[in-house]
XYZ file of C-alpha atoms in Angstrom:
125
model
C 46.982 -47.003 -54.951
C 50.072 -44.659 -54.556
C 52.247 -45.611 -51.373
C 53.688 -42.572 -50.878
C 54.035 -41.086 -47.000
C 52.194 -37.848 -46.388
C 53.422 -35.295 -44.065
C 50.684 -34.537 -41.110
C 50.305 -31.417 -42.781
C 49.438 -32.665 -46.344
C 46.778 -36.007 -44.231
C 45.129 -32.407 -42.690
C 44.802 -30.828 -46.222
C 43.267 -33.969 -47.613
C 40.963 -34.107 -44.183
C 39.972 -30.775 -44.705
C 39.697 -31.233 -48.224
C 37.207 -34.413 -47.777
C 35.051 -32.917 -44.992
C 34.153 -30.074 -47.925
C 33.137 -32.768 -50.384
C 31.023 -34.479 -48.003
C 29.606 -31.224 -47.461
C 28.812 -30.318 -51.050
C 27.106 -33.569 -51.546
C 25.079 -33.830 -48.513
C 24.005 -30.150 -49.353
C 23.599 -30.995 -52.660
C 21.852 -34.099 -52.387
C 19.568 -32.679 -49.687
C 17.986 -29.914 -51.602
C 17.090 -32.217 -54.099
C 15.987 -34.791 -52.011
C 13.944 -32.353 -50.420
C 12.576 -30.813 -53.946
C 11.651 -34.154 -55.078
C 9.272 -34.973 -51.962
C 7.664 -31.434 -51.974
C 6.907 -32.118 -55.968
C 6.157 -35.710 -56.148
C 2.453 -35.444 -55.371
C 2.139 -32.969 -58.603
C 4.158 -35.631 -61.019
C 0.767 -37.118 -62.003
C -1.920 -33.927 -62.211
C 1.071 -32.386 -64.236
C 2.275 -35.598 -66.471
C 5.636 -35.347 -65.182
C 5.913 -31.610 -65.698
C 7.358 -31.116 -62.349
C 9.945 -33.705 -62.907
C 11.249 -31.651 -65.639
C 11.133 -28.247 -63.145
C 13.173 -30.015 -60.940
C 16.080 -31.278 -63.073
C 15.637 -27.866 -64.134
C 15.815 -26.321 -60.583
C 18.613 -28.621 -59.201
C 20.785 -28.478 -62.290
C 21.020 -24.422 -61.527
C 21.304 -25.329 -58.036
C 24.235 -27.370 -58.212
C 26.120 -25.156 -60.741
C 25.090 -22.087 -58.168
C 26.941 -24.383 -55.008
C 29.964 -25.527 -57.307
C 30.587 -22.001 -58.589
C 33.015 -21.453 -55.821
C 34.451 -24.977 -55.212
C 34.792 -26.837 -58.523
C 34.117 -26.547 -62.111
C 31.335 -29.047 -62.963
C 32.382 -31.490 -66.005
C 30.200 -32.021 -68.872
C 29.671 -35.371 -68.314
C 28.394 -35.258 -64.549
C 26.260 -32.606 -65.483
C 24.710 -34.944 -68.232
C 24.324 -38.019 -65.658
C 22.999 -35.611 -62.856
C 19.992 -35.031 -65.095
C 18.562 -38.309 -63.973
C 14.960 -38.255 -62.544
C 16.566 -39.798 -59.071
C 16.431 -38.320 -56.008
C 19.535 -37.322 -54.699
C 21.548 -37.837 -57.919
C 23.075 -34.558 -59.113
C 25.879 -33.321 -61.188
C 27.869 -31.714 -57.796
C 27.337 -35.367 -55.950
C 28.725 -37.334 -58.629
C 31.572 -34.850 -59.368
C 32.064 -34.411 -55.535
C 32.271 -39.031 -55.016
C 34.261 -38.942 -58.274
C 37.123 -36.321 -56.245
C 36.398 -38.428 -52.992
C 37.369 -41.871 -54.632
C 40.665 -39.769 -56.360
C 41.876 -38.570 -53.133
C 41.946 -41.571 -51.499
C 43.510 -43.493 -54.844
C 46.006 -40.620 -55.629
C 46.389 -38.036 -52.827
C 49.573 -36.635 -54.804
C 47.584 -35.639 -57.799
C 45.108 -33.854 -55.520
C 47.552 -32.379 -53.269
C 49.191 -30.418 -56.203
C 45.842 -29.209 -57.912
C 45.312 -28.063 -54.366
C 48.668 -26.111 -54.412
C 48.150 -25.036 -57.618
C 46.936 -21.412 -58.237
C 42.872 -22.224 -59.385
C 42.569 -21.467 -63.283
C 39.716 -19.077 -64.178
C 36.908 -20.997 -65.372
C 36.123 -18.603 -67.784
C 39.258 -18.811 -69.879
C 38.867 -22.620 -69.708
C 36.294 -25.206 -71.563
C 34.850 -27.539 -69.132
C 34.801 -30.791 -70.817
């Protein structure tokens, strides 16, 4: 854990900065939560069809709600494919960023600064 001091202005940043992640994943987590209870009565007459609509539906969903915040890595996207509710790509990505800024508020402090790269221009990895 870094020991550095942080002005009152750069604790706010990271307080603001936290309060949005919580955000994204309770949004996030809710709508899939919430797809999951309104489909599980069809997993059976369908054979698990509607499992695969909504991986489907809440992968889209979470790329759609990250467009404007973060640029989803490969690799959360893959786990958030699991058939559990509540268990996206945007709420592991979003704990992930939690669990930095706590460790190392520098290193999220300066990609904060930083002027946000175009996500087209960039691979996501």
């Amino acid at each position: 854990m870094e020991t550095t001091e942080l002005t009152p202005e750069q604790e706010q940043q990271l307080q603001d900065y936290r309060r949005r992640l919580r955000w994204l994943i309770l949004l996030s987590s809710g709508i899939d939560t919430l797809i999951f209870f309104v489909e599980a009565p069809l997993i059976l007459p369908f054979m698990g069809g509607s499992l695969i609509i909504d991986e489907i539906v809440e992968h889209i969903l979470s790329r759609l709600i990250a467009a404007n915040r973060m640029r989803l890595k490969k690799r959360y996207r893959i786990a958030g494919l699991i058939p559990v509710p509540g268990v996206t790509a945007l709420t592991l990505q979003s704990l992930v960023e939690m669990r930095k800024s706590r460790r190392h508020p520098g290193e999220i402090l300066k990609a904060l600064a930083a002027p946000a790269e175009d996500p087209k221009l960039t691979q996501s990895t």
